[in-house]
Short mmCIF file of C-alpha atoms in Angstrom, two decimals:
data_model
loop_
_atom_site.label_atom_id
_atom_site.label_comp_id
_atom_site.label_asym_id
_atom_site.label_seq_id
_atom_site.Cartn_x
_atom_site.Cartn_y
_atom_site.Cartn_z
CA UNK Z 725 -119.63 178.20 -96.68
CA UNK Z 726 -123.00 177.32 -95.13
CA UNK Z 727 -121.54 174.15 -93.57
CA UNK Z 728 -118.54 176.02 -92.23
CA UNK Z 729 -120.63 178.87 -90.86
CA UNK Z 730 -123.09 176.50 -89.17
CA UNK Z 731 -120.33 174.39 -87.66
CA UNK Z 732 -118.43 177.35 -86.27
CA UNK Z 733 -121.30 179.47 -84.93
CA UNK Z 734 -123.78 176.89 -83.64
CA UNK Z 735 -121.91 173.77 -82.65
CA UNK Z 736 -118.22 174.76 -82.67
CA UNK Z 737 -117.37 171.66 -84.67
CA UNK Z 738 -114.28 170.88 -86.70
CA UNK Z 739 -115.09 170.47 -90.37
CA UNK Z 740 -113.32 169.04 -93.37
CA UNK Z 741 -114.98 169.79 -96.69
CA UNK Z 742 -113.99 168.79 -100.20
CA UNK Z 743 -115.84 171.17 -102.49
CA UNK Z 744 -115.88 171.92 -106.19
CA UNK Z 745 -113.23 172.70 -108.73
CA UNK Z 746 -112.46 174.11 -112.13
CA UNK Z 747 -109.27 172.21 -112.70
CA UNK Z 748 -106.80 173.28 -115.39
CA UNK Z 749 -104.63 171.16 -117.63
CA UNK Z 750 -101.63 172.39 -119.60
CA UNK Z 751 -100.36 170.87 -122.84
CA UNK Z 752 -96.79 171.90 -123.61
CA UNK Z 753 -95.20 171.82 -127.10
CA UNK Z 754 -93.26 168.59 -126.46
CA UNK Z 755 -96.29 166.57 -125.30
CA UNK Z 756 -97.33 163.34 -126.99
CA UNK Z 757 -100.42 164.80 -128.67
CA UNK Z 758 -102.29 161.57 -129.40
CA UNK Z 759 -101.84 160.19 -125.90
CA UNK Z 760 -102.54 163.54 -124.25
CA UNK Z 761 -105.80 164.04 -126.17
CA UNK Z 762 -107.13 160.75 -124.79
CA UNK Z 763 -105.97 161.55 -121.25
CA UNK Z 764 -107.58 164.99 -121.37
CA UNK Z 765 -110.91 163.70 -122.65
CA UNK Z 766 -110.92 160.94 -120.05
CA UNK Z 767 -109.98 163.44 -117.34
CA UNK Z 768 -112.93 165.63 -118.26
CA UNK Z 769 -115.60 163.18 -119.34
CA UNK Z 770 -115.18 160.37 -116.76
CA UNK Z 771 -118.39 159.82 -114.82
CA UNK Z 772 -120.11 162.03 -117.43
CA UNK Z 773 -118.07 164.96 -116.14
CA UNK Z 774 -119.59 164.70 -112.68
CA UNK Z 775 -116.24 164.72 -110.92
CA UNK Z 776 -115.20 167.54 -108.62
CA UNK Z 777 -111.63 167.27 -109.91
CA UNK Z 778 -112.57 166.97 -113.60
CA UNK Z 779 -110.13 168.57 -116.02
CA UNK Z 780 -112.37 171.28 -117.49
CA UNK Z 781 -109.98 174.17 -118.31
CA UNK Z 782 -107.40 173.22 -120.92
CA UNK Z 783 -104.42 175.34 -121.89
CA UNK Z 784 -102.69 174.38 -125.16
CA UNK Z 785 -99.48 176.01 -126.34
CA UNK Z 786 -99.86 178.18 -129.41
CA UNK Z 787 -97.30 176.22 -131.43
CA UNK Z 788 -99.41 173.03 -131.30
CA UNK Z 789 -102.91 174.47 -130.91
CA UNK Z 790 -104.19 173.87 -134.43
CA UNK Z 791 -102.54 170.44 -134.57
CA UNK Z 792 -104.05 169.38 -131.25
CA UNK Z 793 -107.68 170.38 -131.86
CA UNK Z 794 -108.51 167.54 -134.31
CA UNK Z 795 -107.10 165.04 -131.81
CA UNK Z 796 -109.29 166.34 -128.98
CA UNK Z 797 -112.30 166.27 -131.28
CA UNK Z 798 -111.62 162.70 -132.36
CA UNK Z 799 -111.03 161.49 -128.78
CA UNK Z 800 -114.29 163.06 -127.57
CA UNK Z 801 -116.33 161.68 -130.46
CA UNK Z 802 -114.84 158.20 -129.97
CA UNK Z 803 -116.32 157.80 -126.48
CA UNK Z 804 -118.97 155.07 -126.33
CA UNK Z 805 -122.26 156.30 -124.81
CA UNK Z 806 -124.48 153.49 -123.62
CA UNK Z 807 -126.26 152.32 -120.49
CA UNK Z 808 -124.18 151.60 -117.38
CA UNK Z 809 -125.16 147.94 -117.66
CA UNK Z 810 -123.40 147.64 -121.02
CA UNK Z 811 -119.78 146.54 -120.61
CA UNK Z 812 -118.70 148.65 -123.60
CA UNK Z 813 -119.94 151.88 -122.03
CA UNK Z 814 -117.32 154.62 -121.61
CA UNK Z 815 -119.67 157.44 -120.61
CA UNK Z 816 -123.09 157.15 -119.03
CA UNK Z 817 -125.90 159.67 -118.47
CA UNK Z 818 -126.17 162.62 -116.12
CA UNK Z 819 -127.54 161.78 -112.68
CA UNK Z 820 -131.01 163.34 -113.11
CA UNK Z 821 -133.08 165.79 -115.15
CA UNK Z 822 -132.08 168.75 -113.00
CA UNK Z 823 -128.40 168.23 -113.77
CA UNK Z 824 -129.15 167.41 -117.39
CA UNK Z 825 -130.99 170.72 -117.82
CA UNK Z 826 -128.22 172.58 -115.98
CA UNK Z 827 -125.52 171.25 -118.30
CA UNK Z 828 -127.55 172.07 -121.41
CA UNK Z 829 -128.03 175.59 -120.06
CA UNK Z 830 -124.28 176.00 -119.68
CA UNK Z 831 -123.80 174.80 -123.25
CA UNK Z 832 -126.23 177.50 -124.33
CA UNK Z 833 -124.30 180.05 -122.26
CA UNK Z 834 -121.07 178.96 -123.94
CA UNK Z 835 -122.53 179.50 -127.38
CA UNK Z 836 -124.65 182.60 -126.86
CA UNK Z 837 -123.13 184.54 -123.96
CA UNK Z 838 -119.47 183.53 -124.01
CA UNK Z 839 -119.42 183.39 -127.82
CA UNK Z 840 -117.17 180.33 -127.63
CA UNK Z 841 -116.53 178.19 -130.70
CA UNK Z 842 -118.00 174.69 -130.51
CA UNK Z 843 -115.59 171.97 -131.61
CA UNK Z 844 -117.87 168.99 -131.04
CA UNK Z 845 -120.97 167.86 -129.14
CA UNK Z 846 -123.36 170.29 -127.54
CA UNK Z 847 -126.51 168.21 -128.01
CA UNK Z 848 -128.51 165.54 -126.14
CA UNK Z 849 -127.46 162.03 -127.09
CA UNK Z 850 -129.18 158.68 -127.77
CA UNK Z 851 -132.60 160.32 -128.09
CA UNK Z 852 -133.65 159.36 -124.57
CA UNK Z 853 -132.61 159.60 -120.95
CA UNK Z 854 -130.10 162.13 -119.66
CA UNK Z 855 -127.17 161.56 -122.00
CA UNK Z 856 -125.37 164.58 -123.43
CA UNK Z 857 -122.73 164.39 -126.14
CA UNK Z 858 -119.15 164.95 -124.94
CA UNK Z 859 -118.84 168.67 -125.60
CA UNK Z 860 -115.69 170.64 -126.38
CA UNK Z 861 -115.47 174.41 -126.83
CA UNK Z 862 -112.26 176.06 -128.06
CA UNK Z 863 -110.73 179.54 -128.19
CA UNK Z 864 -112.55 180.17 -124.91
CA UNK Z 865 -111.69 183.27 -122.89
CA UNK Z 866 -110.17 182.36 -119.49
CA UNK Z 867 -112.81 184.60 -117.90
CA UNK Z 868 -115.81 183.09 -119.72
CA UNK Z 869 -118.54 181.58 -117.56
CA UNK Z 870 -118.04 178.10 -119.00
CA UNK Z 871 -114.34 178.42 -118.14
CA UNK Z 872 -114.77 179.68 -114.57
CA UNK Z 873 -117.97 178.11 -113.20
CA UNK Z 874 -118.24 174.45 -112.27
CA UNK Z 875 -120.60 172.79 -114.76
CA UNK Z 876 -120.37 169.22 -113.42
CA UNK Z 877 -121.00 167.66 -116.80
CA UNK Z 878 -119.19 166.51 -119.96
CA UNK Z 879 -118.07 169.96 -121.09
CA UNK Z 880 -114.43 170.89 -121.78
CA UNK Z 881 -113.26 174.45 -122.37
CA UNK Z 882 -110.08 174.67 -124.41
CA UNK Z 883 -108.87 178.15 -123.62
CA UNK Z 884 -107.20 180.64 -125.92
CA UNK Z 885 -103.67 179.53 -126.89
CA UNK Z 886 -100.84 180.51 -124.56
CA UNK Z 887 -97.19 181.37 -125.19
CA UNK Z 888 -95.47 180.86 -121.83
CA UNK Z 889 -96.02 178.63 -118.82
CA UNK Z 890 -95.45 181.61 -116.52
CA UNK Z 891 -98.49 183.26 -118.09
CA UNK Z 892 -100.65 180.22 -117.32
CA UNK Z 893 -99.40 179.93 -113.74
CA UNK Z 894 -100.08 183.60 -113.06
CA UNK Z 895 -103.69 183.27 -114.24
CA UNK Z 896 -104.33 179.96 -112.48
CA UNK Z 897 -102.99 181.23 -109.15
CA UNK Z 898 -105.98 183.61 -109.25
CA UNK Z 899 -108.43 180.77 -109.93
CA UNK Z 900 -111.00 180.77 -107.10
CA UNK Z 901 -110.70 176.97 -107.00
CA UNK Z 902 -107.65 174.87 -106.24
CA UNK Z 903 -108.61 171.22 -106.17
CA UNK Z 904 -106.57 169.68 -108.97
CA UNK Z 905 -104.49 170.36 -112.07
CA UNK Z 906 -102.45 168.53 -114.68
CA UNK Z 907 -99.52 169.14 -117.00
CA UNK Z 908 -98.39 167.17 -120.04
CA UNK Z 909 -94.71 167.56 -120.92
CA UNK Z 910 -91.36 165.78 -120.82
CA UNK Z 911 -89.46 168.86 -119.67
CA UNK Z 912 -88.46 168.48 -116.04
CA UNK Z 913 -87.97 172.24 -115.69
CA UNK Z 914 -91.59 172.90 -116.64
CA UNK Z 915 -92.85 170.12 -114.39
CA UNK Z 916 -90.90 171.50 -111.42
CA UNK Z 917 -92.09 175.06 -112.02
CA UNK Z 918 -95.74 174.10 -112.46
CA UNK Z 919 -95.96 171.77 -109.48
CA UNK Z 920 -94.07 174.14 -107.21
CA UNK Z 921 -95.90 177.37 -108.02
CA UNK Z 922 -99.48 176.20 -108.57
CA UNK Z 923 -101.72 176.06 -105.50
CA UNK Z 924 -103.73 172.91 -106.16
CA UNK Z 925 -104.32 169.99 -103.83
CA UNK Z 926 -103.46 167.34 -106.43
CA UNK Z 927 -101.32 167.86 -109.52
CA UNK Z 928 -101.01 165.11 -112.11
CA UNK Z 929 -98.04 164.93 -114.46
CA UNK Z 930 -98.59 163.13 -117.77
CA UNK Z 931 -101.66 161.36 -116.38
CA UNK Z 932 -104.97 162.37 -114.83
CA UNK Z 933 -107.48 161.06 -112.27
CA UNK Z 934 -105.11 158.51 -110.75
CA UNK Z 935 -105.95 158.37 -107.02
CA UNK Z 936 -104.32 156.32 -104.29
CA UNK Z 937 -105.56 155.66 -100.77
CA UNK Z 938 -102.21 156.64 -99.24
CA UNK Z 939 -102.09 160.09 -100.85
CA UNK Z 940 -104.06 162.99 -99.30
CA UNK Z 941 -106.79 164.53 -101.45
CA UNK Z 942 -108.30 167.98 -100.97
CA UNK Z 943 -108.18 171.54 -102.17
CA UNK Z 944 -107.13 175.12 -101.68
CA UNK Z 945 -109.33 178.23 -101.54
CA UNK Z 946 -112.97 177.59 -102.53
CA UNK Z 947 -112.23 173.94 -103.21
CA UNK Z 948 -112.37 173.28 -99.48
CA UNK Z 949 -110.07 172.54 -96.57
CA UNK Z 950 -108.94 169.42 -94.77
CA UNK Z 951 -107.88 166.23 -96.51
CA UNK Z 952 -109.36 162.86 -97.38
CA UNK Z 953 -107.19 159.75 -97.76
CA UNK Z 954 -103.63 159.36 -96.51
CA UNK Z 955 -102.47 159.84 -92.92
CA UNK Z 956 -103.50 163.50 -93.22
CA UNK Z 957 -107.16 162.43 -93.26
CA UNK Z 958 -106.87 161.62 -89.53
CA UNK Z 959 -105.93 165.19 -88.61
CA UNK Z 960 -109.53 166.34 -88.38
CA UNK Z 961 -110.30 163.65 -85.82
CA UNK Z 962 -107.35 164.36 -83.55
CA UNK Z 963 -106.85 167.13 -80.99
CA UNK Z 964 -103.35 167.77 -79.62
CA UNK Z 965 -102.87 168.02 -75.87
CA UNK Z 966 -100.04 170.03 -74.28
CA UNK Z 967 -98.58 168.97 -70.90
CA UNK Z 968 -96.17 171.26 -69.07
CA UNK Z 969 -94.35 169.58 -66.18
CA UNK Z 970 -92.00 171.53 -63.96
CA UNK Z 971 -89.51 168.81 -63.02
CA UNK Z 972 -87.81 171.10 -60.45
CA UNK Z 973 -90.90 171.12 -58.23
#
């Protein structure tokens, strides 16, 4: 907002900004639970959760909720936390102490203010540096702070179980962010409905975080405007010119 205001009132400059997100994922009853658990954890915890498009709000259908939770827990706890120089590393540390403290504060908020149940993690890791355990809360209210504010760290909020995809879409269309989303299902009807009705710049189906240079990337609402990548990324650098020629002159 500051960038946009400065550009429009002082310099009259075009701007393209890719901002934050609180990206939802949806696990439908027919999903491959083992595969989906790994994709969800990777989608949230990659780069220690410091991804603007990280999958941090997870919806799981009521019929598979209890069955899915142990899989998410196991996938999160299986991540290898080591230094970036170690080839076996799957998740490194937070970028600095400020972000480390911020993420720990949000974990405290999840426990004490949001009253969310902690499935795994929630503590510093390795006894040094800025590592934090991959953290998963469950039965989280969709309006909880940890479910609505961008944490930018390895913290996943598994929301309260849902019964219908329409219910999820209605709530997510009110999400102040709109950068990315994902759905895990084999049902083409659900895929079509979700991708058509949700206002998110990138929607992954049965995968997450796959990016390609030829596909535009950007968000809706408070996730920014303009696009990176793809031919659409040139739009901000181009200005159309109109020429009107009266050939009867």
